[in-house]
CSV table of C-alpha atoms and ligand atoms in Angstrom, one decimal:
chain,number,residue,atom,x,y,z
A,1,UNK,CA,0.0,0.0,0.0
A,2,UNK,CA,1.6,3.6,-0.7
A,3,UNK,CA,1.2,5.8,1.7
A,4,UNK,CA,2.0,9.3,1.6
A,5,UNK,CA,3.0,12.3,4.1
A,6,UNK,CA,2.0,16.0,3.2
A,7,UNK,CA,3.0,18.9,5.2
A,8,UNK,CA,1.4,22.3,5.8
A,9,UNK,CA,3.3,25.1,7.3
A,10,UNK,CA,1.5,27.5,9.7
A,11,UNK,CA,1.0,30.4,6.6
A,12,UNK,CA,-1.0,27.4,5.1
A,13,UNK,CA,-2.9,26.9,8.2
A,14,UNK,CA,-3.1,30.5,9.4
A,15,UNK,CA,-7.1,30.6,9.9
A,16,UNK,CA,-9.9,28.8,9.5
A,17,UNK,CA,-10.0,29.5,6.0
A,18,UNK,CA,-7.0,28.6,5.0
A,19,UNK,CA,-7.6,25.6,6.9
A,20,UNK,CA,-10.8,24.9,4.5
A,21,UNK,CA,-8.4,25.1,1.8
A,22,UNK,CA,-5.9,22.7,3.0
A,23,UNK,CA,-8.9,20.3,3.6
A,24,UNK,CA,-9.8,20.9,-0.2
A,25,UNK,CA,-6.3,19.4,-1.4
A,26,UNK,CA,-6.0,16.8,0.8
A,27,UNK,CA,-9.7,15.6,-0.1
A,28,UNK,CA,-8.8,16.1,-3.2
A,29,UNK,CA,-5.1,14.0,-3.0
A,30,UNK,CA,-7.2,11.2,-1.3
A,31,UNK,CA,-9.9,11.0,-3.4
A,32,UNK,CA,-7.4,10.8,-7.1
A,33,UNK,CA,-4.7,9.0,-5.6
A,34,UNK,CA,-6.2,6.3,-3.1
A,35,UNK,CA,-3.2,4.9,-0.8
A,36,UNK,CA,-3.2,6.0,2.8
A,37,UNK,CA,-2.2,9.6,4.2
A,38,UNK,CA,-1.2,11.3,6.6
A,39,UNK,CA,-0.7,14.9,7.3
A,40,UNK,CA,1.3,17.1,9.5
A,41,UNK,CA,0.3,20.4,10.3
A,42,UNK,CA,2.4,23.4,12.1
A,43,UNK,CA,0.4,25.5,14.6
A,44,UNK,CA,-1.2,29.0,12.9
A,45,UNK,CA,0.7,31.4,11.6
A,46,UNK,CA,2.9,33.7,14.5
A,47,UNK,CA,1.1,31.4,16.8
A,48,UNK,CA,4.5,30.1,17.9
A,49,UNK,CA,5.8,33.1,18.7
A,50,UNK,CA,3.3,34.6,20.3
A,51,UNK,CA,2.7,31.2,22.5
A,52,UNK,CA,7.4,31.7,23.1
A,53,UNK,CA,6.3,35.4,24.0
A,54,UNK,CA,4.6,34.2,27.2
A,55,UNK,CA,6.5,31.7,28.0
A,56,UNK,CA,9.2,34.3,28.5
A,57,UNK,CA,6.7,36.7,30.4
A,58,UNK,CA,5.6,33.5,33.0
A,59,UNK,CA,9.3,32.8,33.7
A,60,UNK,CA,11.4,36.6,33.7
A,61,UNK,CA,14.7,36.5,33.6
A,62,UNK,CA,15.5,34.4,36.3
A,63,UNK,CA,14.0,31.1,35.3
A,64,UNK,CA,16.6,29.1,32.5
A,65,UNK,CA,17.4,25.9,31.4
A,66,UNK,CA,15.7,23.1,32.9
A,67,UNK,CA,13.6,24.7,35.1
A,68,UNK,CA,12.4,26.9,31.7
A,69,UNK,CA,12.5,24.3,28.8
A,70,UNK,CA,10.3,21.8,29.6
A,71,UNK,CA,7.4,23.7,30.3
A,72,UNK,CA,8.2,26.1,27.3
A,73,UNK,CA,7.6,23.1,25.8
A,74,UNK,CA,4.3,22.1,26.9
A,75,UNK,CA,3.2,25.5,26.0
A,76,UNK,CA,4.8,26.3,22.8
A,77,UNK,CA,3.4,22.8,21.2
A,78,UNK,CA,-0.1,23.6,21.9
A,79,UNK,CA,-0.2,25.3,18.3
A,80,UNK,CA,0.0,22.0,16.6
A,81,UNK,CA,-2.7,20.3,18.6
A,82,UNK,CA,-4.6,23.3,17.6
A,83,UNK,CA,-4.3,22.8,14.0
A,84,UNK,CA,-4.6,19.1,13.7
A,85,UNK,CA,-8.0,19.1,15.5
A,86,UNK,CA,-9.5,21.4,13.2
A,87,UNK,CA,-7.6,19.8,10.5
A,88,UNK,CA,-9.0,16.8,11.2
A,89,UNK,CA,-12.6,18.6,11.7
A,90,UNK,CA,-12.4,20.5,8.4
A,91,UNK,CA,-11.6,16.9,6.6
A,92,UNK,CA,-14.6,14.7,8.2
A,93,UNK,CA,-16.8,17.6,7.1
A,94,UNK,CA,-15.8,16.7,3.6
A,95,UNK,CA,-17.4,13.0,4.2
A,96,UNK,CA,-13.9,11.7,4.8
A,97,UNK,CA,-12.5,9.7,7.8
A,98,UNK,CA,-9.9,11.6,9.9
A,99,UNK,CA,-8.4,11.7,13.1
A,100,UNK,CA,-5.9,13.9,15.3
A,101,UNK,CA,-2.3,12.2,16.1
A,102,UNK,CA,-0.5,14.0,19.0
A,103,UNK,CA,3.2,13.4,19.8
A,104,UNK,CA,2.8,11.1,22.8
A,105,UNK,CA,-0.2,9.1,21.1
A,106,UNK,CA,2.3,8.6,17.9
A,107,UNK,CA,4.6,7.9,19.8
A,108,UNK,CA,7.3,10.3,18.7
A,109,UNK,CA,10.4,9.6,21.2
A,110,UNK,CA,13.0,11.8,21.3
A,111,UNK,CA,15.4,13.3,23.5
A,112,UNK,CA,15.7,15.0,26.9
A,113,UNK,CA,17.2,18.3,25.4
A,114,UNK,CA,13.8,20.3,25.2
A,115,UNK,CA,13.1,23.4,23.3
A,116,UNK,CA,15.6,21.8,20.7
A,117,UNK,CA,15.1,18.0,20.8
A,118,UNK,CA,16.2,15.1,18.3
A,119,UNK,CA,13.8,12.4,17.2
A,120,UNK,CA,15.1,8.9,18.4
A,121,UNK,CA,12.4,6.9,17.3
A,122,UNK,CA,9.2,6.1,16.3
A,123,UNK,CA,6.8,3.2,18.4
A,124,UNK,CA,3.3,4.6,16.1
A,125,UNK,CA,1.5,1.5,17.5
A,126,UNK,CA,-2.0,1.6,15.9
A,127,UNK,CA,-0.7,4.6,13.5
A,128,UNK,CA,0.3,2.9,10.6
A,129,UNK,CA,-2.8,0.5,10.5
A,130,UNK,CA,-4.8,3.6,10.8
A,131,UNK,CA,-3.2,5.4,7.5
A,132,UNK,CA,-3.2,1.7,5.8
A,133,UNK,CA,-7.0,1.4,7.1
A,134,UNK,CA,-7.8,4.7,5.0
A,135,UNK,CA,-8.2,7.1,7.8
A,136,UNK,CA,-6.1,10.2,7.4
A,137,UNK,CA,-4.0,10.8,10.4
A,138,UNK,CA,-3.6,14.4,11.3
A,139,UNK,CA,-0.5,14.8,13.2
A,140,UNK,CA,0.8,18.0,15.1
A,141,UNK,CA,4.2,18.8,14.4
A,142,UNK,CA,7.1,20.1,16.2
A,143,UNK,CA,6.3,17.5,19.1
A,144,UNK,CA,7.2,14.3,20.6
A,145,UNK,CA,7.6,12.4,23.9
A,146,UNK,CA,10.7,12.0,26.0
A,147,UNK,CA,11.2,9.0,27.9
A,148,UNK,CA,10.0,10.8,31.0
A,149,UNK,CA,6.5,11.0,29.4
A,150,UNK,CA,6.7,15.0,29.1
A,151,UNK,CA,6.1,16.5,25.7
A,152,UNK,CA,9.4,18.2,24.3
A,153,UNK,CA,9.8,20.2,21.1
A,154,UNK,CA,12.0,19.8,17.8
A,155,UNK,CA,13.3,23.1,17.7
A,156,UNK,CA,11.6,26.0,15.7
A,157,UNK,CA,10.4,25.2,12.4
A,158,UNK,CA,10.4,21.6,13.5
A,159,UNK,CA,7.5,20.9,12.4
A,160,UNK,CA,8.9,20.0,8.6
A,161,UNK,CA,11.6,17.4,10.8
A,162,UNK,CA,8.4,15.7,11.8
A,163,UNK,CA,6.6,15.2,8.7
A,164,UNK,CA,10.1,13.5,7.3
A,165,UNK,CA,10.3,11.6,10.2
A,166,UNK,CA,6.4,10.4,9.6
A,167,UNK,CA,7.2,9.6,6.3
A,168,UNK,CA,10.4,7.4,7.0
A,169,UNK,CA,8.0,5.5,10.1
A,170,UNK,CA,5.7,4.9,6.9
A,171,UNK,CA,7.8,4.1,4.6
A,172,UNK,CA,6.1,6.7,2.4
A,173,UNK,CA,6.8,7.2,-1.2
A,174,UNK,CA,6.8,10.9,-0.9
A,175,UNK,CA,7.1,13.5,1.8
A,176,UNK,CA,5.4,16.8,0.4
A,177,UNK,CA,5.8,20.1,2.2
A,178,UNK,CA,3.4,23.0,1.3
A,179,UNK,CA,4.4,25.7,2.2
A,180,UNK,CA,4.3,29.3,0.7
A,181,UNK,CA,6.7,29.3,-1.5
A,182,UNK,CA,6.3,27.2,-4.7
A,183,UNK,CA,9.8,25.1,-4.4
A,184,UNK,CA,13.3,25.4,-3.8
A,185,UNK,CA,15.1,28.5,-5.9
A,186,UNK,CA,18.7,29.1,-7.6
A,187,UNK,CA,18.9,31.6,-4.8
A,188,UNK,CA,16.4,34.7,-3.2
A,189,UNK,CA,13.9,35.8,-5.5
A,190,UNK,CA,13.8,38.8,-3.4
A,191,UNK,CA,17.3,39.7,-4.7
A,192,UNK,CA,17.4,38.0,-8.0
A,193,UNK,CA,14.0,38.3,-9.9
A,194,UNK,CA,15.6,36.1,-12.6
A,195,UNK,CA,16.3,33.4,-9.9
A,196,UNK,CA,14.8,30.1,-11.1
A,197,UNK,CA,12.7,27.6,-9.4
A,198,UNK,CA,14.6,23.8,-9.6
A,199,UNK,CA,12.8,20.9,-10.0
A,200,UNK,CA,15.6,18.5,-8.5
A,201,UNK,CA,18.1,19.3,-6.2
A,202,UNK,CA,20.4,16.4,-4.2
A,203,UNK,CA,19.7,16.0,-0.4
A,204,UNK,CA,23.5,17.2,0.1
A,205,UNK,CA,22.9,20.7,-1.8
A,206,UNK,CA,20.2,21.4,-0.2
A,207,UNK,CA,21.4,20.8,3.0
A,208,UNK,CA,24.3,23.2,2.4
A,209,UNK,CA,21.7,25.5,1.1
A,210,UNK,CA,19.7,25.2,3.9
A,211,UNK,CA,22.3,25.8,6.7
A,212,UNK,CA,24.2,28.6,4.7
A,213,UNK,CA,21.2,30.8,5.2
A,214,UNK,CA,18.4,29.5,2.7
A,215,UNK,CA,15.3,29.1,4.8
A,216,UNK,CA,12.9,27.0,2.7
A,217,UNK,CA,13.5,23.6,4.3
A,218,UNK,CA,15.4,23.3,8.2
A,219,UNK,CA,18.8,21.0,8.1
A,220,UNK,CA,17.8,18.7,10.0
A,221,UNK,CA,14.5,17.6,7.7
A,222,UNK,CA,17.4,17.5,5.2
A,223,UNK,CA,18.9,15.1,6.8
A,224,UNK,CA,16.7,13.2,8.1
A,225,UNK,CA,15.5,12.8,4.6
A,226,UNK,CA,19.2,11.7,3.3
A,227,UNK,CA,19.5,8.7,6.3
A,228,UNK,CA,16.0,7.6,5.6
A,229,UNK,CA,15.9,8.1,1.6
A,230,UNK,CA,13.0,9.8,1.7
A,231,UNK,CA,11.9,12.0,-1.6
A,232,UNK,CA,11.3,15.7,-0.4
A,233,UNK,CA,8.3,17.6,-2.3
A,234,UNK,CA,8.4,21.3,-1.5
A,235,UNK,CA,5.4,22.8,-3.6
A,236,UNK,CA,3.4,25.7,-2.9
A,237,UNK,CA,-0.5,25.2,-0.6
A,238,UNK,CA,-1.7,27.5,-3.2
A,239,UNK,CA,-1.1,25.4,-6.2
A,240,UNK,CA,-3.6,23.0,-7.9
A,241,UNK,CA,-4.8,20.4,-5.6
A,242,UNK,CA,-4.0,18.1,-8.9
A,243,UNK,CA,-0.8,19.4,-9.6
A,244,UNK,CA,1.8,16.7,-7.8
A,245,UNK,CA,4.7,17.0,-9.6
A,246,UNK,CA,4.9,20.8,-9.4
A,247,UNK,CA,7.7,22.2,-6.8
A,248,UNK,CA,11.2,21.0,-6.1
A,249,UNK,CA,11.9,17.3,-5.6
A,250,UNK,CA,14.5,16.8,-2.9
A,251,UNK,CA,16.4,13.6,-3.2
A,252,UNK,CA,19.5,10.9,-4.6
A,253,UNK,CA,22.2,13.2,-6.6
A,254,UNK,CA,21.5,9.4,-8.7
A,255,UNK,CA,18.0,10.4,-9.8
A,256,UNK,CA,19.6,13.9,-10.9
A,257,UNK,CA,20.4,13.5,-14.7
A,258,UNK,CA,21.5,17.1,-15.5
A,259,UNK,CA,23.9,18.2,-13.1
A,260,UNK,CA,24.6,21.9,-12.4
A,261,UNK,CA,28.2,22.8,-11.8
A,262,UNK,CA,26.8,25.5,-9.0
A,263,UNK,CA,23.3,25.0,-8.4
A,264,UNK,CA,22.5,27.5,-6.0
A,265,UNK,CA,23.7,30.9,-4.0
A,266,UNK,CA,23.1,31.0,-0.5
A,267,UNK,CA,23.5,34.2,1.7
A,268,UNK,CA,23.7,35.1,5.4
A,269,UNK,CA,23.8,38.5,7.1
A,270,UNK,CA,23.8,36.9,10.4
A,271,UNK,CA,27.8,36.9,10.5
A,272,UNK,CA,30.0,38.2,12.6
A,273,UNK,CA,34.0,38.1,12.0
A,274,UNK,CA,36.7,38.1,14.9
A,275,UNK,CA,39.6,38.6,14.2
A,276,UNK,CA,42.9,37.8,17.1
A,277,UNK,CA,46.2,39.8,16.6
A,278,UNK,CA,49.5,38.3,18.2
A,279,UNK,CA,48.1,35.1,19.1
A,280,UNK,CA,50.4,33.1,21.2
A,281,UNK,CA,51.6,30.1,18.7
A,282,UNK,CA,51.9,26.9,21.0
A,283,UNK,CA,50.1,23.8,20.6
A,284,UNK,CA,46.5,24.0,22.8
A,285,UNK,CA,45.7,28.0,22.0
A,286,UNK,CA,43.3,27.1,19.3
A,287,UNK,CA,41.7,24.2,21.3
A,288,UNK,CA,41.6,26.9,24.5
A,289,UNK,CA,39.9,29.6,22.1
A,290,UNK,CA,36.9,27.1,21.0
A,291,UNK,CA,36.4,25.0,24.0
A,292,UNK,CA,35.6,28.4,25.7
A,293,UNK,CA,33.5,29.5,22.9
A,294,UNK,CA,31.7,26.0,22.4
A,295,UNK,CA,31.0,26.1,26.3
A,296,UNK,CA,29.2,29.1,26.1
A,297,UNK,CA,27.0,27.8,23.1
A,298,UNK,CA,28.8,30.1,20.4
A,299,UNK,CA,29.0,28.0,17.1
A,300,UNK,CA,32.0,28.8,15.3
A,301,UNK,CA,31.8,28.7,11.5
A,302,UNK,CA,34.9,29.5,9.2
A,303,UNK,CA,38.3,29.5,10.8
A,304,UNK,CA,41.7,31.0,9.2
A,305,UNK,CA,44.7,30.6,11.0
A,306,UNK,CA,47.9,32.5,10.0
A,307,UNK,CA,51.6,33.1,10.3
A,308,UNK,CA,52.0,36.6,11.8
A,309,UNK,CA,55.8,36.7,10.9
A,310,UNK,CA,56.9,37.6,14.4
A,311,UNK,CA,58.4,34.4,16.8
A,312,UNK,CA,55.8,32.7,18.5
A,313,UNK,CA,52.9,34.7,17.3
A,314,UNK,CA,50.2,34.2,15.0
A,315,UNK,CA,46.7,35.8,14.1
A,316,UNK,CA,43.7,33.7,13.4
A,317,UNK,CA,40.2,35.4,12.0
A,318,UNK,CA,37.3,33.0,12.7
A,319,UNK,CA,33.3,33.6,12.3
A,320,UNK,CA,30.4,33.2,14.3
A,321,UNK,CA,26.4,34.2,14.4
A,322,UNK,CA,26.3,37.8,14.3
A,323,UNK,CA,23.6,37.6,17.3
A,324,UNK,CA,26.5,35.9,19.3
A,325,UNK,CA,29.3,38.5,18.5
A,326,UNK,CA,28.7,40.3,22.0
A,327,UNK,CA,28.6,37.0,24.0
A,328,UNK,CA,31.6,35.6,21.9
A,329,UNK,CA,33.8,38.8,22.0
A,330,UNK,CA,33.2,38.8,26.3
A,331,UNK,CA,34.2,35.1,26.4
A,332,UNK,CA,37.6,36.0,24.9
A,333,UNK,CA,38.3,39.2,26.5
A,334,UNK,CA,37.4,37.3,29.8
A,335,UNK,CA,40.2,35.1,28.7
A,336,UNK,CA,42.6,37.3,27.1
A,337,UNK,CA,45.3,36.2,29.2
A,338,UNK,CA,44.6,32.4,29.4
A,339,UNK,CA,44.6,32.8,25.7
A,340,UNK,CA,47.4,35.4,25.3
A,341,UNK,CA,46.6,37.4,22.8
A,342,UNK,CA,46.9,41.0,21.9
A,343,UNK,CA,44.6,42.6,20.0
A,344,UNK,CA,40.7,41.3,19.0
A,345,UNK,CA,38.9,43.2,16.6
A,346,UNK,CA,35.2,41.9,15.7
A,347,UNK,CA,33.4,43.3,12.7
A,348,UNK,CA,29.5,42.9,12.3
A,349,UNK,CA,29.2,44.5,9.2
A,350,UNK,CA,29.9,41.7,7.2
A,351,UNK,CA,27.5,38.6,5.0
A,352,UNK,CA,28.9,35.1,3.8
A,353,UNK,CA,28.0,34.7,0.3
A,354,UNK,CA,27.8,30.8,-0.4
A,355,UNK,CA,27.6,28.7,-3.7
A,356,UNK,CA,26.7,25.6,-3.9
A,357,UNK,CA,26.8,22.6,-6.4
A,358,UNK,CA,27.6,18.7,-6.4
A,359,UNK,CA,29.1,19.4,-10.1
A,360,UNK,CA,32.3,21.1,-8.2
A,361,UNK,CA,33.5,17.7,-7.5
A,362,UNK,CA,34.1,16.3,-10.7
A,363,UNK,CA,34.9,20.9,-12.7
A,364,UNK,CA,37.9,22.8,-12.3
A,365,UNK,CA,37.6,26.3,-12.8
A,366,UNK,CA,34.5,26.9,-10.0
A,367,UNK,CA,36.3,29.1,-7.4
A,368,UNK,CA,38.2,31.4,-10.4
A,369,UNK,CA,34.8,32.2,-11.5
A,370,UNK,CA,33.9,33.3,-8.4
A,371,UNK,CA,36.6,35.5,-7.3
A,372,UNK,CA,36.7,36.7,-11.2
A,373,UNK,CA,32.8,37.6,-10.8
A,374,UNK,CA,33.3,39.1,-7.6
A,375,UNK,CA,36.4,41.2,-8.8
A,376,UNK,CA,34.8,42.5,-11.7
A,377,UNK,CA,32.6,44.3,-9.3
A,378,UNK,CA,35.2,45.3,-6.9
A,379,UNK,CA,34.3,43.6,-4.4
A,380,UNK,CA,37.3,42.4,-1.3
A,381,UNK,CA,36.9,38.9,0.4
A,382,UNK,CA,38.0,38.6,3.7
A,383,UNK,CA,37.9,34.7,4.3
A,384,UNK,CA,37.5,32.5,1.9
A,385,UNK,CA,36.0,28.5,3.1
A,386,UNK,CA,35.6,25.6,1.2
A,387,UNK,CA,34.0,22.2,1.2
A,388,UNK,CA,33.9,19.0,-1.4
A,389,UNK,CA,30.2,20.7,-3.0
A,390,UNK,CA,30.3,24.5,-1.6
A,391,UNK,CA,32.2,27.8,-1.9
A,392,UNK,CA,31.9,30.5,1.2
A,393,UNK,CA,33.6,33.8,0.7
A,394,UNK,CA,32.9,36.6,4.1
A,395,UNK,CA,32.4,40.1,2.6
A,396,UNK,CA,31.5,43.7,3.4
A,397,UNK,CA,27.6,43.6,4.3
A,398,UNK,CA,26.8,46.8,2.2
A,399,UNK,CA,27.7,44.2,-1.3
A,400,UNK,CA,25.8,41.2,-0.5
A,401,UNK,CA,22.8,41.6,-2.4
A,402,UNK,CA,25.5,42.7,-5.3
A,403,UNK,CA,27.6,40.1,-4.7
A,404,UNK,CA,25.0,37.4,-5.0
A,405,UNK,CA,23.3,39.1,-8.7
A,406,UNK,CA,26.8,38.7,-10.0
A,407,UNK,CA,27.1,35.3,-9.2
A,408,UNK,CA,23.9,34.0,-10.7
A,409,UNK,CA,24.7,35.4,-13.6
A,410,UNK,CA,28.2,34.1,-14.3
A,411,UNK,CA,27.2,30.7,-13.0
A,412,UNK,CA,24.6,30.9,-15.8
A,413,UNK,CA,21.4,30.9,-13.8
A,414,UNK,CA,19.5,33.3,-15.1
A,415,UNK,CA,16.4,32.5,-16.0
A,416,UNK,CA,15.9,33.5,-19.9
B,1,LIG,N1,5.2,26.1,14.9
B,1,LIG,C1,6.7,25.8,15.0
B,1,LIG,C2,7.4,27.1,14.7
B,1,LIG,O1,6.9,28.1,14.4
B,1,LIG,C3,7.1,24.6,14.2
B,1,LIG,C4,6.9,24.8,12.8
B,1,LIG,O2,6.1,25.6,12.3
B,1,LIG,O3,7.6,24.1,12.0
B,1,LIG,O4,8.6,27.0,14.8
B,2,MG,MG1,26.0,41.2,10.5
C-alpha cells in the first residue's frame, strides 16, 4: 500500500479558512490518488511566537534551562494540537475519515534536550494500521515524547523534521511540504528576480543551502530525509490540488540527470567576524579559544589561521552568528590572558556569500569564476572557506545583495 505524508506550514494553516483550503487538497489528493495519508500540520501562523512570548513573560529573567524548557515546551506545542484538531474537523466535514495524532499518542520519542530536541524513534503502535486502514491521520508537528513521558519540542520550524520523520516510520513514497513558496530557488527571489525555481536538487545541496542561510527547508528535515531516503516535495499550498509534480523534488544526486556545476547561492547576514592579533603560537591556544566559545554555546563557522611573521605569534580570523558576537567577543576578553593574545577586533558589518553545487566535484575552474565575478565588481573577500560541494567567501555587508546578482549570472542561472 503507498502511503503518503503531506505537510502544511503555519501560513497554510493561518485561519480557518485557509484551513478549509488545505482540507480541499487533501480531499482532493485522497480521493485521485487512493493509498493511505497522513498529514502534518504546524500551529497557525505567529502562533509560535506569540505562544514563546509568554512563555518568557511566566518565567522573567530568572528562570533558564531546565527549570524553563520543559514547560516552554508544553506550551509552545499547543499550536499543533490546535491545528490538527481542526484539520482533522475540516476533513470529516468533507465526508472523509480523519483523526488527530499528538506526539505522545504517535509515539514520537526523542530526546531530553527540550526546546531543541532530536527524534530517536518512532513506536506509532495503531498509526500505521490507521493510514493503511484509510483514515487520514492528522499529526501536530514540532512535538514528541521524551522518555520521561513529558512532551518536548523539535526546535523552531520543527515541524517540517516531523513530517520527514512520519514519512520514514511509513515508509512513504513521498514527503510533500506546502508551504508558501512554490519550491526550492537558484537563490532569493527577493534579490534575484531572474532566480529560477529547480525541479531537483540532491539532499546534500540542499542541505548546504539550507544551513548557509536559505530558509525553505530546516537541516535537520534535510537530513533526516538523506539517512532515511525519503523523496522531499516542497510545492506551494496555493497550487492546484492536482498538480503533484509541481515544486522542487528533494532527493538521490543518482536520480539527478542534469547536473549543475553550482546549483545555487546561499546568503547570510547573520555573521560576525573576529579577528585575534599576536596570538600566542603553542600547541592548545586554538583548542583553549573554542572550547571556551563552544562552552558558552557560540557556534563557530569558518576558521583562518595565520603566520603573523613575528616568533611565537600568529593571528587567526574565525566567524560566528552575528547575534552571538557580543557573548563571543566577552568570552575571549574574559580570557585574554589564558589565551594570550593581543589585540581582538570583531566586525558585524559583514555577510557570507555561499555557492553551492555537487558538479564542483568532478569541474575545475569553480572558485576562479567566483573570485573573477566578484572582482569585476570590486568587491574584497575577507575569508574564503571551502568544502567538497560549496564555496563561502565573508564580505562587506553593504555588497551582499550585489555580490549574489553577479554570481547568478556568471554561473549561468539566469532564467531566460
Ligand atoms: N510552529 C513551530 C514554529 O513556528 C514549528 C513549525 O512551524 O515548524 O517554529
Ligand atoms: Mg552582521
Amino acid at each position: 500500500m503507498t502511503r503518503k505524508v503531506l505537510k502544511f506550514g503555519g501560513t497554510s494553516v493561518a485561519n480557518i479558512e485557509r484551513i478549509e483550503h488545505v482540507a480541499d487538497v487533501v480531499a482532493h489528493r485522497a480521493r485521485n490518488e487512493g493509498g493511505g495519508f497522513a498529514v502534518v500540520v504546524s500551529a497557525m501562523a505567529g502562533e509560535t511566537n506569540k505562544l514563546v512570548g509568554w512563555t518568557k513573560e511566566a518565567a522573567g529573567d530568572g528562570l533558564v534551562g531546565a527549570e524553563y524548557d520543559d514547560e516552554y515546551d508544553v506550551v509552545v506545542s499547543s499550536g499543533e494540537q490546535v491545528t490538527s484538531g481542526l484539520l482533522a474537523l475540516a476533513l470529516r466535514k468533507r465526508g472523509l475519515r480523519a483523526r488527530s495524532w499528538l506526539g505522545w499518542q504517535l509515539a514520537l520519542r526523542t530526546d531530553e534536550a527540550h526546546g531543541k530536541a532530536r527524534i530517536k524513534g518512532f513506536e506509532g503502535e495503531g498509526f500505521a494500521e490507521a493510514v493503511d486502514g484509510g483514515e487520514i491521520a492528522v499529526i501536530a508537528g514540532f512535538q514528541g515524547v521524551d522518555d520521561n513521558g513529558r512532551i518536548a519540542t523539535l526546535g523552531r520550524g520543527g515541524s517540517d523534521t516531523s513530517a520527514v520523520a512520519a514519512a520514514a516510520a511509513l515508509g512513504a513514497s513521498e514527503c510533500a511540504i506546502y508551504t508558501d513558496v512554490d519550491g526550492v530557488y537558484t537563490t532569493d527571489p527577493r534579490i534575484v528576480p531572474k532566480a529560477q525555481r529547480m525541479e531537483k536538487i540532491s539532499y546534500e545541496e540542499m542541505l548546504e543551502l539550507a544551513s548557509l542561510g536559505a530558509k525553505v527547508l530546516q537541516t535537520r528535515c534535510v537530513e533526516l530525509g538523506m539517512n532515511n531516503n525519503v523523496p522531499i516535495r516542497v510545492l506551494s499550498s496555493f497550487a492546484d490540488p492536482g498538480d503533484t509534480h509541481a515544486g522542487t523534488l528533494v532527493c538521490n544526486e543518482d536520480e539527478i540527470v542534469e547536473k549543475q556545476v553550482v546549483s545555487g547561492i546561499a546568503y547570510s547576514r547573520d555573521e560576525a567576524k573576529f579577528t585575534l592579533l599576536g596570538l600566542d603560537d603553542h600547541p592548545g591556544v586554538a583548542a583553549e579559544i573554542f572550547a571556551r566559545l563552544a562552552d558558552a554555546g557560540v557556534n563557530v563557522d569558518m576558521i583562518v589561521q595565520a603566520d603573523a611573521r613575528r616568533e611565537g605569534r600568529q593571528n587567526m580570523v574565525f566567524t560566528a552568528p552575528d547575534r552571538d558576537a557580543e557573548l563571543a567577543r566577552r568570552t575571549l576578553e574574559d580570557a585574554r590572558s589564558e589565551i594570550g593574545f593581543e589585540e581582538l577586533e570583531v566586525n558585524r558589518d559583514v555577510a557570507k556569500v555561499s555557492v553551492v553545487g555537487v558538479g564542483m566535484r568532478s569541474h575545475t575552474g569553480v572558485a576562479k569564476a567566483m573570485f573573477q565575478a566578484l572582482s569585476a565588481k570590486g568587491i574584497n573577500i575577507a575569508v574564503i572557506a571551502t568544502s567538497e560541494i560549496k564555496i563561502s567567501v565573508l564580505i562587506d555587508a553593504a555588497y551582499t545583495e550585489l555580490a549574489v546578482r553577479a554570481l547568478h549570472t556568471a554561473y549561468g542561472l539566469d532564467a531566460e
